[in-house]
Tab-separated table of C-alpha atoms in Angstrom:
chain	number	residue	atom	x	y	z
A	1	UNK	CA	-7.606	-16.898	2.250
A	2	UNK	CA	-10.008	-14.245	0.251
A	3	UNK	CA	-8.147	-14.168	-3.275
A	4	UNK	CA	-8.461	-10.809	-5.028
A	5	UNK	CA	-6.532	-8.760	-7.404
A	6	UNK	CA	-3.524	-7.539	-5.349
A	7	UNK	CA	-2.311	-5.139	-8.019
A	8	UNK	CA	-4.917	-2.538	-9.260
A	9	UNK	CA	-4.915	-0.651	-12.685
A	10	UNK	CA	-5.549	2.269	-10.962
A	11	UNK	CA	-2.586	1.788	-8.796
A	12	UNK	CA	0.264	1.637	-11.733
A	13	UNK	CA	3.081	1.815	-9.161
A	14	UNK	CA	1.820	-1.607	-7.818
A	15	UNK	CA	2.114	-3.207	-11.282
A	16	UNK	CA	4.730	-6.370	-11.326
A	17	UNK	CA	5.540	-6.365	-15.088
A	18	UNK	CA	8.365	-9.410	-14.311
A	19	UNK	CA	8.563	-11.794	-16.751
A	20	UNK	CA	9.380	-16.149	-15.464
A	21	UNK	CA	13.478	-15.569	-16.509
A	22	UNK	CA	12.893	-12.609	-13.998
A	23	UNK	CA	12.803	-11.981	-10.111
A	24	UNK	CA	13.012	-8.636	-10.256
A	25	UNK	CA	10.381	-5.959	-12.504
A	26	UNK	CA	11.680	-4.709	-15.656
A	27	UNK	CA	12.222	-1.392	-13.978
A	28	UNK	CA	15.177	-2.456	-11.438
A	29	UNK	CA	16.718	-4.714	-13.591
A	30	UNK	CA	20.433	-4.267	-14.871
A	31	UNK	CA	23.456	-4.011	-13.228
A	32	UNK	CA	24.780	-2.488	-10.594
A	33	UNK	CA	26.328	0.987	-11.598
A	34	UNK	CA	26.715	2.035	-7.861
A	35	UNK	CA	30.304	2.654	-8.075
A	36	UNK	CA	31.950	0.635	-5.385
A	37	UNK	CA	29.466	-0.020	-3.452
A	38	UNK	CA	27.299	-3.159	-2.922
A	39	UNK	CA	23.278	-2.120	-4.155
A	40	UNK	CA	20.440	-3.806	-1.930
A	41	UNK	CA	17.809	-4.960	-4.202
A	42	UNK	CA	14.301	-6.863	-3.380
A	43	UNK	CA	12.419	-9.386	-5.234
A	44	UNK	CA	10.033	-12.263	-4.925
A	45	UNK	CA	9.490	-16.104	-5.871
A	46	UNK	CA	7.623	-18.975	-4.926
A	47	UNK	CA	8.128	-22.255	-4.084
A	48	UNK	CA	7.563	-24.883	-6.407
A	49	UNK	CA	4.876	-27.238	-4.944
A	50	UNK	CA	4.332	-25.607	-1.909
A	51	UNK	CA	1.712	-23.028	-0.522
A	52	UNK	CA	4.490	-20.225	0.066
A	53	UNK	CA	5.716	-17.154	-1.410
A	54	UNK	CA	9.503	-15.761	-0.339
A	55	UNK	CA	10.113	-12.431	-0.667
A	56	UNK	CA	14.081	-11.581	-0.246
A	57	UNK	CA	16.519	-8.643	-0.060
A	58	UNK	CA	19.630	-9.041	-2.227
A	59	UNK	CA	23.236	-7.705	-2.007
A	60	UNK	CA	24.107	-7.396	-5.370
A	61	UNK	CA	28.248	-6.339	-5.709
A	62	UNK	CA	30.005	-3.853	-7.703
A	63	UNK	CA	29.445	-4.627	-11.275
A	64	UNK	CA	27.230	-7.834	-10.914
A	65	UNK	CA	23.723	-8.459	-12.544
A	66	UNK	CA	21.120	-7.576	-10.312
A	67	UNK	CA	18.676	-9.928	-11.306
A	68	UNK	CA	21.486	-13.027	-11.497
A	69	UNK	CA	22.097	-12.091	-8.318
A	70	UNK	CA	18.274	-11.920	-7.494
A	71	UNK	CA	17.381	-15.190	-9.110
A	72	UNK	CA	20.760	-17.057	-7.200
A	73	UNK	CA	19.272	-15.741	-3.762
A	74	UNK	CA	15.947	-17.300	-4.335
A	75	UNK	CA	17.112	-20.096	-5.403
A	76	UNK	CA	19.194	-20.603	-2.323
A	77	UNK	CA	15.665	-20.208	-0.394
A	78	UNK	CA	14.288	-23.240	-3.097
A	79	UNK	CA	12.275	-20.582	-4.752
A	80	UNK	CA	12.205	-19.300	-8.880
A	81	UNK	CA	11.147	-16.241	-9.910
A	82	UNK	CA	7.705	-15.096	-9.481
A	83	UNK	CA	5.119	-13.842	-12.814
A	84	UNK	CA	3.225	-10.464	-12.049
A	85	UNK	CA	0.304	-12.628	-13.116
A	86	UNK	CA	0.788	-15.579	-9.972
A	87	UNK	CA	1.772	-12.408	-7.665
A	88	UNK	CA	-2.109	-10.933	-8.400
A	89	UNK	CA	-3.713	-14.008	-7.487
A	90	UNK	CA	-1.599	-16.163	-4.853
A	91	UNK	CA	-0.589	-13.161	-2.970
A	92	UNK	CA	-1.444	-12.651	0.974
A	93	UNK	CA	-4.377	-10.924	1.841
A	94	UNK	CA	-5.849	-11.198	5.523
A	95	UNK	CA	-9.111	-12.747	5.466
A	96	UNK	CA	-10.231	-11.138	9.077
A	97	UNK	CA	-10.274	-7.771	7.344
A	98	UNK	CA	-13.179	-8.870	4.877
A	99	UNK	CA	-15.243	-10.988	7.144
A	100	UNK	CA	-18.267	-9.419	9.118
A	101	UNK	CA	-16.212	-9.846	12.199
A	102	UNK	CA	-15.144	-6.586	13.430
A	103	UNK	CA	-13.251	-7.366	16.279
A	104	UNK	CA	-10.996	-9.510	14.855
A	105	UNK	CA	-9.138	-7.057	12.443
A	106	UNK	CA	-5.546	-6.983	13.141
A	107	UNK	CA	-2.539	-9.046	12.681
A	108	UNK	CA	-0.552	-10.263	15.135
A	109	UNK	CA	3.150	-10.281	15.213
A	110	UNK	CA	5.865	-11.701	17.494
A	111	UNK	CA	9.659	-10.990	18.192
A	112	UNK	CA	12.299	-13.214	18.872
A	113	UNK	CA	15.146	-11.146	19.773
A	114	UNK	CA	17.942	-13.908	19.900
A	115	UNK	CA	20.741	-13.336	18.225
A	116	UNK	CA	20.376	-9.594	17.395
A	117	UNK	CA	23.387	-8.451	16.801
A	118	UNK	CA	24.962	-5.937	19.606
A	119	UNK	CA	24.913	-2.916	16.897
A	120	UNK	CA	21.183	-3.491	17.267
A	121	UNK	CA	19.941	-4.236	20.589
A	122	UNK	CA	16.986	-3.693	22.339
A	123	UNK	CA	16.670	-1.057	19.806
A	124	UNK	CA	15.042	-3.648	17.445
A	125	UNK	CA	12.082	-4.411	18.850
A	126	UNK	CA	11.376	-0.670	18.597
A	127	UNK	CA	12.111	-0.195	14.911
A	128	UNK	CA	9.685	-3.470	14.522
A	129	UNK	CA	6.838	-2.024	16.419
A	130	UNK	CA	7.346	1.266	14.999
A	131	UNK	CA	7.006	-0.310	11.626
A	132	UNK	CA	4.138	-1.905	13.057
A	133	UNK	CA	2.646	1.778	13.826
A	134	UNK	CA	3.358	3.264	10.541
A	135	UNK	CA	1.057	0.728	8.764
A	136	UNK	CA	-1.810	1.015	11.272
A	137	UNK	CA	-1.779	4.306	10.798
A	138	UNK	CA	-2.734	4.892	7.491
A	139	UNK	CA	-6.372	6.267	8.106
A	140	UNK	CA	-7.503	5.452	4.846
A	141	UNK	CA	-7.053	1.640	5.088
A	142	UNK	CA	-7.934	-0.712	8.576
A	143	UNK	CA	-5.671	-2.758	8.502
A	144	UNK	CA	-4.143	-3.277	11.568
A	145	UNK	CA	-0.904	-5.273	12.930
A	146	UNK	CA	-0.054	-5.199	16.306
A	147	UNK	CA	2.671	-6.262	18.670
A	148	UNK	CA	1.825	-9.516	20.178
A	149	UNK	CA	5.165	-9.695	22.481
A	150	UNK	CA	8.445	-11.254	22.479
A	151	UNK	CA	8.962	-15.431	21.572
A	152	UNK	CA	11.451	-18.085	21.561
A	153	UNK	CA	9.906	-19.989	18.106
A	154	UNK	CA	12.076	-19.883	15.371
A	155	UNK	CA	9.950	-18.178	12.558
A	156	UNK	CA	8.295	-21.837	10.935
A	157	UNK	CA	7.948	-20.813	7.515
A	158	UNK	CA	11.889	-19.106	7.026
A	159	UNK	CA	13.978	-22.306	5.206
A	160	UNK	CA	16.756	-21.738	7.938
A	161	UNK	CA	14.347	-22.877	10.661
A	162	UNK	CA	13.530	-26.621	8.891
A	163	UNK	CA	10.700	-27.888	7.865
A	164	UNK	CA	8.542	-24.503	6.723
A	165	UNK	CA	5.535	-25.759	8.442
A	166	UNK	CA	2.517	-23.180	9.107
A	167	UNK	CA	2.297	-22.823	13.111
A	168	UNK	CA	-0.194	-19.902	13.204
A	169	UNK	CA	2.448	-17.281	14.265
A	170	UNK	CA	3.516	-14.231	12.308
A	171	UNK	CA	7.346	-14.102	14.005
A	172	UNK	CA	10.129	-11.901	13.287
A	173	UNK	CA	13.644	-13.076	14.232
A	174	UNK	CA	17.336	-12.917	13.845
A	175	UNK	CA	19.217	-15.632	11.702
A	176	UNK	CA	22.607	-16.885	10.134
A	177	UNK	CA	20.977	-17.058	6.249
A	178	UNK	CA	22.053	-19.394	3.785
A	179	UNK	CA	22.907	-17.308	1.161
A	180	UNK	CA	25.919	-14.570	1.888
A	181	UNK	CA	23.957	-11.996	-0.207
A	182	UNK	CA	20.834	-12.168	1.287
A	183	UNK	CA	20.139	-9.771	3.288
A	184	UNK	CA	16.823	-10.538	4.971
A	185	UNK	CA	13.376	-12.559	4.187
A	186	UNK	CA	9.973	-12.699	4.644
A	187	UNK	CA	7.736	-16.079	3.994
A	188	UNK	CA	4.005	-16.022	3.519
A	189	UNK	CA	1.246	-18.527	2.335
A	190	UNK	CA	-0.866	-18.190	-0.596
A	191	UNK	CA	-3.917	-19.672	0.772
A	192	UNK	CA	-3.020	-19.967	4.714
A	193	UNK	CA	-2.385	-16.539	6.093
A	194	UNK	CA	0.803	-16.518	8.095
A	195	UNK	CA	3.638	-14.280	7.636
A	196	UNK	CA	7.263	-15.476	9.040
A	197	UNK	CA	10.488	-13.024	8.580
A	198	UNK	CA	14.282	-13.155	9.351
A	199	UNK	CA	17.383	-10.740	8.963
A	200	UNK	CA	20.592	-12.476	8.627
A	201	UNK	CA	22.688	-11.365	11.157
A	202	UNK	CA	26.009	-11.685	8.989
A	203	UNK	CA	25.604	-8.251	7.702
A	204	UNK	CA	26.415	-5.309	9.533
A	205	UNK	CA	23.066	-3.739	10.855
A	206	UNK	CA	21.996	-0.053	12.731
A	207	UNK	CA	19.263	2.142	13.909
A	208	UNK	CA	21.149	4.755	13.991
A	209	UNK	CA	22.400	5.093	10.498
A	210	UNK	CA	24.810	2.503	9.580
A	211	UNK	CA	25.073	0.801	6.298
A	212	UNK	CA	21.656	-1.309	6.560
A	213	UNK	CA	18.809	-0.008	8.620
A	214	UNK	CA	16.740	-2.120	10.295
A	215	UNK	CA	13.629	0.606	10.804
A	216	UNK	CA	13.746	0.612	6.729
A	217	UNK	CA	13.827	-3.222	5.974
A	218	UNK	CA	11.161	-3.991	8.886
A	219	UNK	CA	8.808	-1.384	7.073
A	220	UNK	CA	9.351	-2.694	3.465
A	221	UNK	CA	9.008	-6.401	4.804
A	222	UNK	CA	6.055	-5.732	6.868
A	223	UNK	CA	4.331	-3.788	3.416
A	224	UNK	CA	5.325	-7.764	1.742
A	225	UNK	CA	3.385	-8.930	5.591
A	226	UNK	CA	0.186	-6.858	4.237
A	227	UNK	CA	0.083	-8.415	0.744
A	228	UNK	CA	2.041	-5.695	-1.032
A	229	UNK	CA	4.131	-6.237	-4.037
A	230	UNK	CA	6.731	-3.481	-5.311
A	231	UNK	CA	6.033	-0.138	-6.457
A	232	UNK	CA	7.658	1.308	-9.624
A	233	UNK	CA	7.601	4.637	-7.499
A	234	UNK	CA	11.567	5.252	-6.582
A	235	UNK	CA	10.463	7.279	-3.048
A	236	UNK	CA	8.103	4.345	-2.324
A	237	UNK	CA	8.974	2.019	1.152
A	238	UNK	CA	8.028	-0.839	-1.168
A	239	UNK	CA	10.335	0.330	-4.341
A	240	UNK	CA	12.383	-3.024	-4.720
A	241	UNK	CA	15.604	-1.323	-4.383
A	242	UNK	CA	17.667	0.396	-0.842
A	243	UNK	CA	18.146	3.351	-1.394
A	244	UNK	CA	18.413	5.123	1.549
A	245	UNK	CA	16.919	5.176	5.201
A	246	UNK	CA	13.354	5.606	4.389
A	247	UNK	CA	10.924	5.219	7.871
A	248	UNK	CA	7.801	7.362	6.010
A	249	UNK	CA	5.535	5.982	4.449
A	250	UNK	CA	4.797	7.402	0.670
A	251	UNK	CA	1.675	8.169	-1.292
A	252	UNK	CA	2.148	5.162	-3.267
A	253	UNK	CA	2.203	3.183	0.046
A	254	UNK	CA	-0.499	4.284	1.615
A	255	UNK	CA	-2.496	4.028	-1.587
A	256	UNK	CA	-1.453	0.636	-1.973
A	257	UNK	CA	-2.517	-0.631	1.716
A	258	UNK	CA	-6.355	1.748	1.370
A	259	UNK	CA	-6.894	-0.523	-1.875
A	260	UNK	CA	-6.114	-3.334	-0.329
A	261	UNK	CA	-7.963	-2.756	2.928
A	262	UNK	CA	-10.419	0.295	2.273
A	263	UNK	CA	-12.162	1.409	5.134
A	264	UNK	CA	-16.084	1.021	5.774
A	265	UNK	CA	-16.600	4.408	3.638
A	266	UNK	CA	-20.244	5.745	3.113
A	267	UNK	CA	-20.752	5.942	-0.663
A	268	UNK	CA	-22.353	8.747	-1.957
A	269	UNK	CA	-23.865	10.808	-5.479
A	270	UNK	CA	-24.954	14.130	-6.808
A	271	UNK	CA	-28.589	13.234	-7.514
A	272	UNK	CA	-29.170	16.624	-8.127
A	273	UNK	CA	-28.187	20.388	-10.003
A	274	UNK	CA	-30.795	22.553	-9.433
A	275	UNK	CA	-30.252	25.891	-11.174
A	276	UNK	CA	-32.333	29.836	-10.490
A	277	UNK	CA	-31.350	33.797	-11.436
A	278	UNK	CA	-31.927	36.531	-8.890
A	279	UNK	CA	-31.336	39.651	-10.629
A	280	UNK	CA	-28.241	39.123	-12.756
A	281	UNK	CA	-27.016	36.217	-10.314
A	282	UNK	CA	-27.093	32.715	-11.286
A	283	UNK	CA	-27.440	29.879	-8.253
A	284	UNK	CA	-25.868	26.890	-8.595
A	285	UNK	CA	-27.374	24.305	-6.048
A	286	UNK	CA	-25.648	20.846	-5.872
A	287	UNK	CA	-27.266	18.053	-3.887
A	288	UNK	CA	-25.088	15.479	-1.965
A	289	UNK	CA	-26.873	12.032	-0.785
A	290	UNK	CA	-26.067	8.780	-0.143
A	291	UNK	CA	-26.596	6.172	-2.579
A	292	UNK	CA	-27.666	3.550	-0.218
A	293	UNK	CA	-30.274	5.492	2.424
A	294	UNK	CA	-30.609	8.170	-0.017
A	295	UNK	CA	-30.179	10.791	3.502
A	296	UNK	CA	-28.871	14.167	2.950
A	297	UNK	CA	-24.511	14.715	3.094
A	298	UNK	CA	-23.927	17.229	5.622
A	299	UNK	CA	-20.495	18.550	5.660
A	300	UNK	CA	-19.350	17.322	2.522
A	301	UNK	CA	-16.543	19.477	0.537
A	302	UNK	CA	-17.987	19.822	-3.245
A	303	UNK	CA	-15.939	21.195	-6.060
A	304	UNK	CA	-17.301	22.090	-9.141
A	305	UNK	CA	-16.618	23.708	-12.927
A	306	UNK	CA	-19.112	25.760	-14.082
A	307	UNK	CA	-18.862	25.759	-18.147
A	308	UNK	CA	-21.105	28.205	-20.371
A	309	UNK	CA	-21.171	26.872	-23.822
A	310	UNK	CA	-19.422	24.118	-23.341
A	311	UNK	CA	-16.484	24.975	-22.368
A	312	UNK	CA	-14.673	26.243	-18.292
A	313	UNK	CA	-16.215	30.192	-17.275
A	314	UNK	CA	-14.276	30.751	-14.299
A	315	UNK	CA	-11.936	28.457	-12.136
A	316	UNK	CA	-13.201	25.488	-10.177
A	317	UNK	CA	-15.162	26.675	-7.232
A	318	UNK	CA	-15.657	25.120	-3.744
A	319	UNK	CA	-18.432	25.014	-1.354
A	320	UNK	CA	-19.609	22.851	2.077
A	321	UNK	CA	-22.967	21.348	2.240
A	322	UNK	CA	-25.371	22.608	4.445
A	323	UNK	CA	-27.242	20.189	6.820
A	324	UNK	CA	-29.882	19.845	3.799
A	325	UNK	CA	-27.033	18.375	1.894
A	326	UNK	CA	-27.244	21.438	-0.156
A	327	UNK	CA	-24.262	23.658	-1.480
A	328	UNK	CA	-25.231	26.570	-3.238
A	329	UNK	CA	-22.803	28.465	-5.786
A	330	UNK	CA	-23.369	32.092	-6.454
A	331	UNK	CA	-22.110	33.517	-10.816
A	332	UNK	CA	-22.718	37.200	-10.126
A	333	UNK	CA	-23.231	39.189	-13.070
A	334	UNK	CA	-23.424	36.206	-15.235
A	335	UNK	CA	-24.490	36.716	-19.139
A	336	UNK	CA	-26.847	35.272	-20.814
A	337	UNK	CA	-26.083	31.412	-22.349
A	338	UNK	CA	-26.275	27.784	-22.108
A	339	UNK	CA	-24.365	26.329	-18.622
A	340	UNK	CA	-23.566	23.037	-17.364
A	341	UNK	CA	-21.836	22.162	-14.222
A	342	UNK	CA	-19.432	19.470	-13.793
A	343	UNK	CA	-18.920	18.419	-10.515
A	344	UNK	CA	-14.632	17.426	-10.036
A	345	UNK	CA	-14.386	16.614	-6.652
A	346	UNK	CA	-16.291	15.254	-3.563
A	347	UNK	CA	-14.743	14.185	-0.376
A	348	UNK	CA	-15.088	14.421	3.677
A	349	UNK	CA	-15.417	12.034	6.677
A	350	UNK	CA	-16.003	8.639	5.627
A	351	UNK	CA	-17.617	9.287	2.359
A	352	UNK	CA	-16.845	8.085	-1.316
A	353	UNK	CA	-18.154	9.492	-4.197
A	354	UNK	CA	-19.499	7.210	-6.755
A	355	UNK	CA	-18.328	9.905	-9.445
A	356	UNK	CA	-21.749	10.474	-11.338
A	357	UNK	CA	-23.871	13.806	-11.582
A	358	UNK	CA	-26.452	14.868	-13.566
A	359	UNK	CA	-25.578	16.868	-16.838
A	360	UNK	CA	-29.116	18.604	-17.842
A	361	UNK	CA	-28.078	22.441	-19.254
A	362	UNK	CA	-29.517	25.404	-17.917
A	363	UNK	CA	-30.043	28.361	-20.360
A	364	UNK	CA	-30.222	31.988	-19.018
């Protein structure tokens, strides 16, 4: 298994700030306030000794301590808490997806559709594979995971099934959970990758809008299948809290699975600003190349600042580049003085901008 950082400073919402007493991050702990009404919240531990990680969904009651409740439920699965430090560097990430081996980049995962409950159906193997879709499609990132058809094995690495052996099946089932507040699981190794998930079928689930939605915990658990931890982002699929039917992905999402999985992007600079007057006009040229082949950027969408004396004339302006990878910008009328450019933004088909530009003033 290729061990990298899992959560990125960039990507704040990914941050577990959890501390060893605690399952869940700081920002879902407490208790529950829902007046009433039982609160589904999600957290993750690992398994003393063992080459596994459980992630679990909690039903915490009306007044109870979330994270008592949290920490109970994975201990029922012979799991304690997990540090945001061990989550960064034992978490899952597909190896197939780093390797030079593009044909091999997808996951696989199987079904075993007995004991579904009747308020679910046939209707579960859709919500799966439409969870399946929603993280495929993210056309930032490549990872893939893909229906590999239904199956009789119990999922090996869920507790319920004995043994938690690695069988080289991700597989997705139905089961009678030991603990009656959790509501669902998903198992993974930290240095085999295999990913093994159950829903208990003593709670009362629907895909059509009943108390627990199975479309909404098969796309959270699936985002734990990837290698994703929580967000702190309260719209996110992968917020460790149920808070509604939720079968989008968010921003946060997909920026967590592109940073895990980037795609094969092209990275390119601004090697040059080439400035020139005509009449009162001044010409702003900007030059677009990549940093590898050093070969022109046709097509690329280039936004830039022009700033006269150090500080913004004008808004931001945008432009194309021409098949030269040139994009010229026109100041019409434009007064004498010093002027820089500052390039903000560059971005099209398969490209990444490395972020640097050259900086030499012009002076009219």
């Amino acid at each position: 298994m290729d061990k990298r950082v899992v959560l990125s400073g960039i990507i704040t919402s990914l941050l577990i700030v959890s501390l060893v007493a605690y399952s869940l991050p700081a920002f879902a702990q407490g208790s529950n306030t829902v007046s009433g009404k039982p609160e589904v919240i999600s957290a993750s531990g690992i398994v003393p000794g063992k080459d596994l990680i459980v992630h679990i969904w909690a039903v915490v009651p009306p007044g109870k301590d979330k994270n008592e409740v949290a920490v109970a439920a994975l201990a029922h699965q012979g799991a304690r808490p997990l540090t945001g430090n061990e989550y960064t560097t034992i978490a899952l990430r597909w190896d197939q997806f780093s390797d030079s081996n593009n044909s091999n980049d997808s996951v696989t995962q199987y079904y075993n559709s007995a004991n579904v409950p009747t308020t679910v159906g046939v209707n579960g193997l859709t919500a799966l594979q439409h969870t399946q879709k929603s993280w495929t499609d993210v056309t930032t990132s490549k990872y893939t995971i893909n229906d590999g058809g239904s199956t009789s094995r119990c999922p090996s690495l869920v507790k319920e099934c004995g043994g938690q052996t690695f069988d080289g099946f991700n597989d997705v089932g139905w089961l009678s959970l030991s603990s009656s507040t959790t509501l669902g699981v998903t198992w993974t190794g930290t240095n085999i990758d295999e990913a093994d998930m159950a829903l208990n079928t003593n709670f009362n689930w629907s895909t059509t809008g009943g108390n627990y939605d199975v479309e909404t915990v098969f796309l959270h658990e699936n985002g734990h299948v990837a290698g994703l931890g929580h967000s702190a982002d309260i719209n996110a699929i992968m917020y460790p809290s149920y808070q509604k039917i939720n079968r989008v992905l968010q921003t946060d999402d997909i920026n967590g699975i592109t940073f895990l999985y980037p795609t094969s992007a092209t990275s390119v600079t601004v090697d040059q600003i080439n400035y020139s007057v005509k009449q009162k006009s001044l010409n702003t040229t900007v030059h677009v190349k990549a940093v590898a082949s050093g070969n022109s950027i046709s097509g690329a969408s280039v936004t830039i600042q022009l700033n006269k004396g150090g500080v913004p004339y004008g808004g931001p302006t945008t432009g194309i580049t021409d098949t030269n990878g040139n994009v010229k910008f026109v100041l019409r009328n434009a007064p004498s003085g010093t002027y820089t450019t500052a390039v903000k933004t560059i971005s099209g088909s398969n490209i990444l901008w490395d972020g640097n530009y050259p900086t030499t003033p012009f002076i009219k």
